[in-house]
Amino acid sequence: MTAPSGFEAVIGLEVHAQLRTASKAFCGCSTRFGDEPNTNVCPVCLGLPGALPVLNRGVVESAVRMGLAVGSSIAPTSIFARKNYFYPDLPKGYQISQYDEPICRGGTVEIDLDGGARRQVRLTRIHMEEDAGKSIHDAGDGTLVDVNRSGVPLIEIVSEPDVRSPREAALYVQKIRQIVTYLGICDGNMEEGSLRCDANVSVRPAGTAALGTKTEVKNMNSFRNVERAIEFELNRQIALLRSGGTVLQETLLWDAESNTAHPMRSKEEADDYRYFPEPDLVPVTAAEAWVAQLRSELPEHPTLRRDRFEKTYGLPRYDADVLTAERGTADYFESVVRELGALGADSAKAASNWVMTDVLRVVGERRIDIAEFSVPPSSLAGMIRLIGNGTISGKIAKEVFSAMLETGERPERIIDERGLLQLSDETAIGKVVDDVIARNPGPLATYRSGNAQLLGFFVGEVMKQTKGKANPQVVNALLKQRLT
Amino acid sequence: MAVIRDIHTHRSLVRSGTASCETITRGFLDSIREHESLNAFRALFPEESLGRARAIDAKRSTAGALAGVVLATKDNICRKGKPTGCCSKILEGYVSPYDATVVRRLEEADAVLVGTTNMDEFAMGSSTENSAYGTTRHPLDAQRVPGGSSGGSAAAVAAGLVTAALGSDTGGSIRQPASFCGVVGLKPTYGRVSRYGLVAFASSLDQIGPLTRTVRDAAEILQVIAGHDPSDATSSREAVPAYVDALTRDVKGLRVGLPKEYFTTALDKGIADAIMSRVEFLRARGAVVRDVSLPHAEYSVATYYVISTAEASSNLARFDGARYGRRSDGTTLAEMYTRSRSEGFGNEVKRRIMLGTYVLSAGYYDAYYRKAQKMRRLIVNDFENAFREVDCILTPTTPTTAFAVGEKAGDPLTMYLSDVFTVSANLAGIPGLSIPCGKDAKGLPIGLQILGKRFDESTILRTGDFLESV
Ligand SMILES: [Zn+2]
């Protein structure tokens, strides 16, 4: 993007994804979020004297799977390093991370720009590291530390400075979230901090190649905040440069409440992390055969799946986007289509409509995972089939859907028990039609005098009498015939 | 008073019911009290030890391999529910909530761990003068140091206060005090013994090992503590051989190397003569003695001090007053850190943290740390080459015998040079054994060091056991 100011934004992103392994990176403690403070701890993650880290191989597996999903090259041997700094929530006085020999190098993340174009954001690297504990500053006079999070595994995904606008940055983070959740390696929850993003932001006069001085923006805990914070920082830098000032290399903390970013520390007094190879751990190996196996077991990439939904099911791009945003939704949708069998391709749009509106609405309202959704795909497919063959009307289907939701019963049974079967018999409907016409001489006269709009009134009356079960097409045909 | 016996005898006495573990333990506890002036111990656990001894007596014939063995551990090896303080003020009041793997293994073998021993603070030193709890005295001469950093362990074994003690060896901290005190000290191959629960000084160099009165006892202790530990990623899965069975006293055909870089005119004549007399014994019994070369030997001390201080500066970062140990007040976080660490650490520890921080700093890393890592690789190669020619290498353990208290305390560089013969074994990760080798003109013990191939403790123990027998 070339900003109207004549400046170009140059943005690189560092995304930390907390891995969903059951135990921490270097000890057996649980990674569960939200437990009583300082309960998921042991000598290792407390950094007690004499304790030693032992690598959880699940961490390596997650990092390799992420690397494979974005086309990184996987290092056969990589090493952990210590990043040294003092902070009370860092029990050892160093963080075990990776430095000059990370597990993944390179790769690309493709983002869909709003106009429909696609952009490749190159990755520098992906590395494994452990999380620090949590400092709680607003608890009385002192600062409290919760060590539960200490040692929880993270991967850090570092991009090249390929991102050109705040919007692109948000789209990039969304894409990363989609990939990690598809892989099942991270729950992607930005509010709870499972996915965190820092941005390196600089500007340069449009058309020039040299990079301007960059600042680092931290603490952007939602997609919206990523966009707003970077926007803020770009504007600040541009205004500064225009007024003849210079950008200082510094770290800024985004404050969502005040919509501003405040300097955290100046890089001039930057920490020297004194990285060196972690002597308590041996080099991490990723054997070729193992990596090949992980590659063969990778789920379909969300972007490819989206493209396939468009092509195979003939869905509009919008539908394909919504359905593939989350892996669970896409899986659910495809199960429904599979259940529809031969009818599948034709009814795909119907299935899409039901999933996008009714299913996702309920999932959203109940704040549940679609995997916990009470209507199995086979029941939804059964219902769609019943609409298709005229057994029930679309209107009745809404009622059947609610009933399935509450009872978990199959649609056929609900229709049966509640007598919701659609009335298509002309003789039976004809009786109701005659009755309605007979009881409404006024409207009849008006209709016959040329006010065709009154047909709707008569349809409504017939539907009311039949409790909505009458086949609307039959009702329409009979009314038109007998009203004239 | 404790009667001095070896591990084998203690085990037999307890298993046969001829002597009770409780009586043996009482005897050692009495001896320890009588020798309080040595200041060999940091903490004693008499009641608990006697309780354990009674439980072992109840097992009789089924008692473990170390039944009747009264042991001490260095103050940097974690013991559950007990102070583990590395003889530093900064860990004042710290009680470990867990046992080191070696402690668990010793207790499972029915050893009685009566107390913890004095040491140089965080194992940094060669005299035990750097302890926050006072200097340990040499058992033969109270005006001299017992060596260090495992000086308390060496003095306790030499004075007969325990049958054996555990020490830790990062650059010679088991072998040098063993040599000074006239006992046996073994630093196993890196990875042979679990470091879980050893408070780290320099993680890539540290190794726990025994100090004993005989080579056979060292083999017995190693047998119990060696082997893979899932809690230590650097511990080896290499099979543990039967060490005692290797003590055949047969050295026929054994190829013994003498590094020419160590046997120079600069070497103290008394020490050189003592070593050469032992070499003659070996030759007389059929060993093949030849010169070997360790071309990078002269860089070992410098390499060692770069790597060990770099790792130490990071390992000791956790002692910041925030979570455990000593905390000094401060109005800001930085002030609390600074004061806790300034007041909690002794001078030698601060010196090494500063050195280590410096060699890892941006702009200096390549010139120091990276260069030292390269040199370490060359030192490893030196030994690999030498061990193609020989089965073990003999050297003096130390350039001098025990020096006087205070003699080197103000001169860290001279102090560092007492490690000149021992540090390369840590850099190369190979095992090293120090055994007594006569006395000098002042009547002070001389130590002979036997270095072996990685995971070949058997050969150096066999050689040491042979030399001990002649
Ligand atoms: Zn833990």
JSON list of C-alpha atoms in Angstrom, two decimals, chain A residues 26-27 42-55 82-95 99-101 137 143 145 147 271-282, chain B residues 78 84 91 94 96-98 190 194-200 203-204 230-234 310-311 313-320 322-324 333 337 341 356-358 360-363 365 369-370 373:
[
{"chain": "A", "resi": 26, "resn": "PHE", "atom": "CA", "xyz": [10.42, -29.17, 29.47]},
{"chain": "A", "resi": 27, "resn": "CYS", "atom": "CA", "xyz": [8.54, -30.81, 32.35]},
{"chain": "A", "resi": 42, "resn": "CYS", "atom": "CA", "xyz": [7.36, -28.39, 39.61]},
{"chain": "A", "resi": 43, "resn": "PRO", "atom": "CA", "xyz": [11.08, -27.85, 40.32]},
{"chain": "A", "resi": 44, "resn": "VAL", "atom": "CA", "xyz": [11.78, -27.58, 36.57]},
{"chain": "A", "resi": 45, "resn": "CYS", "atom": "CA", "xyz": [9.30, -24.85, 35.62]},
{"chain": "A", "resi": 46, "resn": "LEU", "atom": "CA", "xyz": [9.87, -23.09, 38.93]},
{"chain": "A", "resi": 47, "resn": "GLY", "atom": "CA", "xyz": [13.56, -22.93, 38.03]},
{"chain": "A", "resi": 48, "resn": "LEU", "atom": "CA", "xyz": [14.58, -24.41, 41.36]},
{"chain": "A", "resi": 49, "resn": "PRO", "atom": "CA", "xyz": [18.29, -25.04, 41.95]},
{"chain": "A", "resi": 50, "resn": "GLY", "atom": "CA", "xyz": [19.41, -28.32, 40.39]},
{"chain": "A", "resi": 51, "resn": "ALA", "atom": "CA", "xyz": [16.35, -28.93, 38.20]},
{"chain": "A", "resi": 52, "resn": "LEU", "atom": "CA", "xyz": [16.93, -29.75, 34.54]},
{"chain": "A", "resi": 53, "resn": "PRO", "atom": "CA", "xyz": [14.75, -29.43, 31.41]},
{"chain": "A", "resi": 54, "resn": "VAL", "atom": "CA", "xyz": [13.79, -32.46, 29.31]},
{"chain": "A", "resi": 55, "resn": "LEU", "atom": "CA", "xyz": [12.25, -31.72, 25.92]},
{"chain": "A", "resi": 82, "resn": "ARG", "atom": "CA", "xyz": [19.33, -19.48, 26.38]},
{"chain": "A", "resi": 83, "resn": "LYS", "atom": "CA", "xyz": [18.01, -15.95, 26.17]},
{"chain": "A", "resi": 84, "resn": "ASN", "atom": "CA", "xyz": [19.24, -14.25, 29.33]},
{"chain": "A", "resi": 85, "resn": "TYR", "atom": "CA", "xyz": [17.37, -11.48, 31.09]},
{"chain": "A", "resi": 86, "resn": "PHE", "atom": "CA", "xyz": [16.08, -10.71, 34.56]},
{"chain": "A", "resi": 87, "resn": "TYR", "atom": "CA", "xyz": [12.38, -10.53, 35.30]},
{"chain": "A", "resi": 88, "resn": "PRO", "atom": "CA", "xyz": [10.41, -11.93, 38.23]},
{"chain": "A", "resi": 89, "resn": "ASP", "atom": "CA", "xyz": [8.13, -14.02, 36.01]},
{"chain": "A", "resi": 90, "resn": "LEU", "atom": "CA", "xyz": [11.16, -15.67, 34.38]},
{"chain": "A", "resi": 91, "resn": "PRO", "atom": "CA", "xyz": [12.17, -18.17, 37.06]},
{"chain": "A", "resi": 92, "resn": "LYS", "atom": "CA", "xyz": [15.54, -19.26, 35.65]},
{"chain": "A", "resi": 93, "resn": "GLY", "atom": "CA", "xyz": [16.75, -15.81, 34.65]},
{"chain": "A", "resi": 94, "resn": "TYR", "atom": "CA", "xyz": [16.77, -17.08, 31.07]},
{"chain": "A", "resi": 95, "resn": "GLN", "atom": "CA", "xyz": [14.24, -18.30, 28.58]},
{"chain": "A", "resi": 99, "resn": "TYR", "atom": "CA", "xyz": [18.54, -18.59, 18.21]},
{"chain": "A", "resi": 100, "resn": "ASP", "atom": "CA", "xyz": [20.86, -19.17, 15.28]},
{"chain": "A", "resi": 101, "resn": "GLU", "atom": "CA", "xyz": [19.80, -22.74, 14.58]},
{"chain": "A", "resi": 137, "resn": "HIS", "atom": "CA", "xyz": [0.63, -5.89, 38.83]},
{"chain": "A", "resi": 143, "resn": "THR", "atom": "CA", "xyz": [3.44, -7.55, 42.08]},
{"chain": "A", "resi": 145, "resn": "VAL", "atom": "CA", "xyz": [3.70, -13.85, 39.87]},
{"chain": "A", "resi": 147, "resn": "VAL", "atom": "CA", "xyz": [4.20, -19.47, 37.32]},
{"chain": "A", "resi": 271, "resn": "ASP", "atom": "CA", "xyz": [18.96, -5.64, 26.58]},
{"chain": "A", "resi": 272, "resn": "ASP", "atom": "CA", "xyz": [21.81, -7.79, 25.43]},
{"chain": "A", "resi": 273, "resn": "TYR", "atom": "CA", "xyz": [20.26, -11.23, 25.73]},
{"chain": "A", "resi": 274, "resn": "ARG", "atom": "CA", "xyz": [23.65, -13.00, 25.61]},
{"chain": "A", "resi": 275, "resn": "TYR", "atom": "CA", "xyz": [22.28, -15.98, 23.70]},
{"chain": "A", "resi": 276, "resn": "PHE", "atom": "CA", "xyz": [24.37, -19.14, 23.89]},
{"chain": "A", "resi": 277, "resn": "PRO", "atom": "CA", "xyz": [23.61, -22.82, 23.25]},
{"chain": "A", "resi": 278, "resn": "GLU", "atom": "CA", "xyz": [21.55, -24.38, 26.07]},
{"chain": "A", "resi": 279, "resn": "PRO", "atom": "CA", "xyz": [23.98, -26.88, 27.64]},
{"chain": "A", "resi": 280, "resn": "ASP", "atom": "CA", "xyz": [21.25, -28.77, 29.51]},
{"chain": "A", "resi": 281, "resn": "LEU", "atom": "CA", "xyz": [19.63, -30.00, 26.29]},
{"chain": "A", "resi": 282, "resn": "VAL", "atom": "CA", "xyz": [20.99, -32.06, 23.45]},
{"chain": "B", "resi": 78, "resn": "CYS", "atom": "CA", "xyz": [19.69, -31.40, 46.55]},
{"chain": "B", "resi": 84, "resn": "THR", "atom": "CA", "xyz": [20.85, -27.16, 50.01]},
{"chain": "B", "resi": 91, "resn": "LEU", "atom": "CA", "xyz": [20.65, -19.55, 49.43]},
{"chain": "B", "resi": 94, "resn": "TYR", "atom": "CA", "xyz": [16.59, -22.53, 51.17]},
{"chain": "B", "resi": 96, "resn": "SER", "atom": "CA", "xyz": [15.05, -28.28, 48.58]},
{"chain": "B", "resi": 97, "resn": "PRO", "atom": "CA", "xyz": [11.63, -29.81, 47.94]},
{"chain": "B", "resi": 98, "resn": "TYR", "atom": "CA", "xyz": [13.13, -32.73, 46.04]},
{"chain": "B", "resi": 190, "resn": "TYR", "atom": "CA", "xyz": [30.16, -36.46, 31.29]},
{"chain": "B", "resi": 194, "resn": "SER", "atom": "CA", "xyz": [22.75, -37.83, 36.39]},
{"chain": "B", "resi": 195, "resn": "ARG", "atom": "CA", "xyz": [23.11, -34.14, 37.15]},
{"chain": "B", "resi": 196, "resn": "TYR", "atom": "CA", "xyz": [19.45, -33.83, 38.14]},
{"chain": "B", "resi": 197, "resn": "GLY", "atom": "CA", "xyz": [19.49, -32.14, 41.52]},
{"chain": "B", "resi": 198, "resn": "LEU", "atom": "CA", "xyz": [23.08, -30.92, 41.27]},
{"chain": "B", "resi": 199, "resn": "VAL", "atom": "CA", "xyz": [22.96, -27.14, 41.52]},
{"chain": "B", "resi": 200, "resn": "ALA", "atom": "CA", "xyz": [24.58, -26.15, 38.25]},
{"chain": "B", "resi": 203, "resn": "SER", "atom": "CA", "xyz": [26.25, -27.41, 32.93]},
{"chain": "B", "resi": 204, "resn": "SER", "atom": "CA", "xyz": [28.42, -28.77, 30.12]},
{"chain": "B", "resi": 230, "resn": "PRO", "atom": "CA", "xyz": [15.15, -39.58, 32.17]},
{"chain": "B", "resi": 231, "resn": "SER", "atom": "CA", "xyz": [15.25, -36.32, 34.15]},
{"chain": "B", "resi": 232, "resn": "ASP", "atom": "CA", "xyz": [18.65, -35.35, 32.73]},
{"chain": "B", "resi": 233, "resn": "ALA", "atom": "CA", "xyz": [18.68, -34.94, 28.95]},
{"chain": "B", "resi": 234, "resn": "THR", "atom": "CA", "xyz": [22.48, -35.08, 28.93]},
{"chain": "B", "resi": 310, "resn": "ALA", "atom": "CA", "xyz": [29.78, -18.08, 30.61]},
{"chain": "B", "resi": 311, "resn": "GLU", "atom": "CA", "xyz": [27.55, -20.95, 31.69]},
{"chain": "B", "resi": 313, "resn": "SER", "atom": "CA", "xyz": [26.68, -16.37, 34.61]},
{"chain": "B", "resi": 314, "resn": "SER", "atom": "CA", "xyz": [23.47, -17.79, 33.18]},
{"chain": "B", "resi": 315, "resn": "ASN", "atom": "CA", "xyz": [23.03, -20.64, 35.68]},
{"chain": "B", "resi": 316, "resn": "LEU", "atom": "CA", "xyz": [23.31, -18.26, 38.62]},
{"chain": "B", "resi": 317, "resn": "ALA", "atom": "CA", "xyz": [20.81, -15.77, 37.20]},
{"chain": "B", "resi": 318, "resn": "ARG", "atom": "CA", "xyz": [17.98, -17.54, 39.01]},
{"chain": "B", "resi": 319, "resn": "PHE", "atom": "CA", "xyz": [19.40, -16.47, 42.36]},
{"chain": "B", "resi": 320, "resn": "ASP", "atom": "CA", "xyz": [17.82, -13.04, 42.32]},
{"chain": "B", "resi": 322, "resn": "ALA", "atom": "CA", "xyz": [12.58, -12.91, 43.89]},
{"chain": "B", "resi": 323, "resn": "ARG", "atom": "CA", "xyz": [11.44, -16.43, 44.65]},
{"chain": "B", "resi": 324, "resn": "TYR", "atom": "CA", "xyz": [13.65, -18.13, 47.28]},
{"chain": "B", "resi": 333, "resn": "LEU", "atom": "CA", "xyz": [12.88, -4.15, 41.28]},
{"chain": "B", "resi": 337, "resn": "TYR", "atom": "CA", "xyz": [18.00, -7.55, 42.38]},
{"chain": "B", "resi": 341, "resn": "ARG", "atom": "CA", "xyz": [22.95, -10.37, 44.46]},
{"chain": "B", "resi": 356, "resn": "GLY", "atom": "CA", "xyz": [30.96, -14.92, 32.03]},
{"chain": "B", "resi": 357, "resn": "THR", "atom": "CA", "xyz": [28.62, -12.03, 31.29]},
{"chain": "B", "resi": 358, "resn": "TYR", "atom": "CA", "xyz": [31.44, -10.30, 29.48]},
{"chain": "B", "resi": 360, "resn": "LEU", "atom": "CA", "xyz": [28.80, -13.70, 26.15]},
{"chain": "B", "resi": 361, "resn": "SER", "atom": "CA", "xyz": [28.15, -10.01, 25.49]},
{"chain": "B", "resi": 362, "resn": "ALA", "atom": "CA", "xyz": [27.35, -8.65, 22.07]},
{"chain": "B", "resi": 363, "resn": "GLY", "atom": "CA", "xyz": [30.60, -7.81, 20.36]},
{"chain": "B", "resi": 365, "resn": "TYR", "atom": "CA", "xyz": [30.96, -13.45, 21.95]},
{"chain": "B", "resi": 369, "resn": "TYR", "atom": "CA", "xyz": [32.93, -17.76, 23.83]},
{"chain": "B", "resi": 370, "resn": "ARG", "atom": "CA", "xyz": [32.94, -18.95, 20.21]},
{"chain": "B", "resi": 373, "resn": "GLN", "atom": "CA", "xyz": [34.15, -23.57, 21.93]}
]
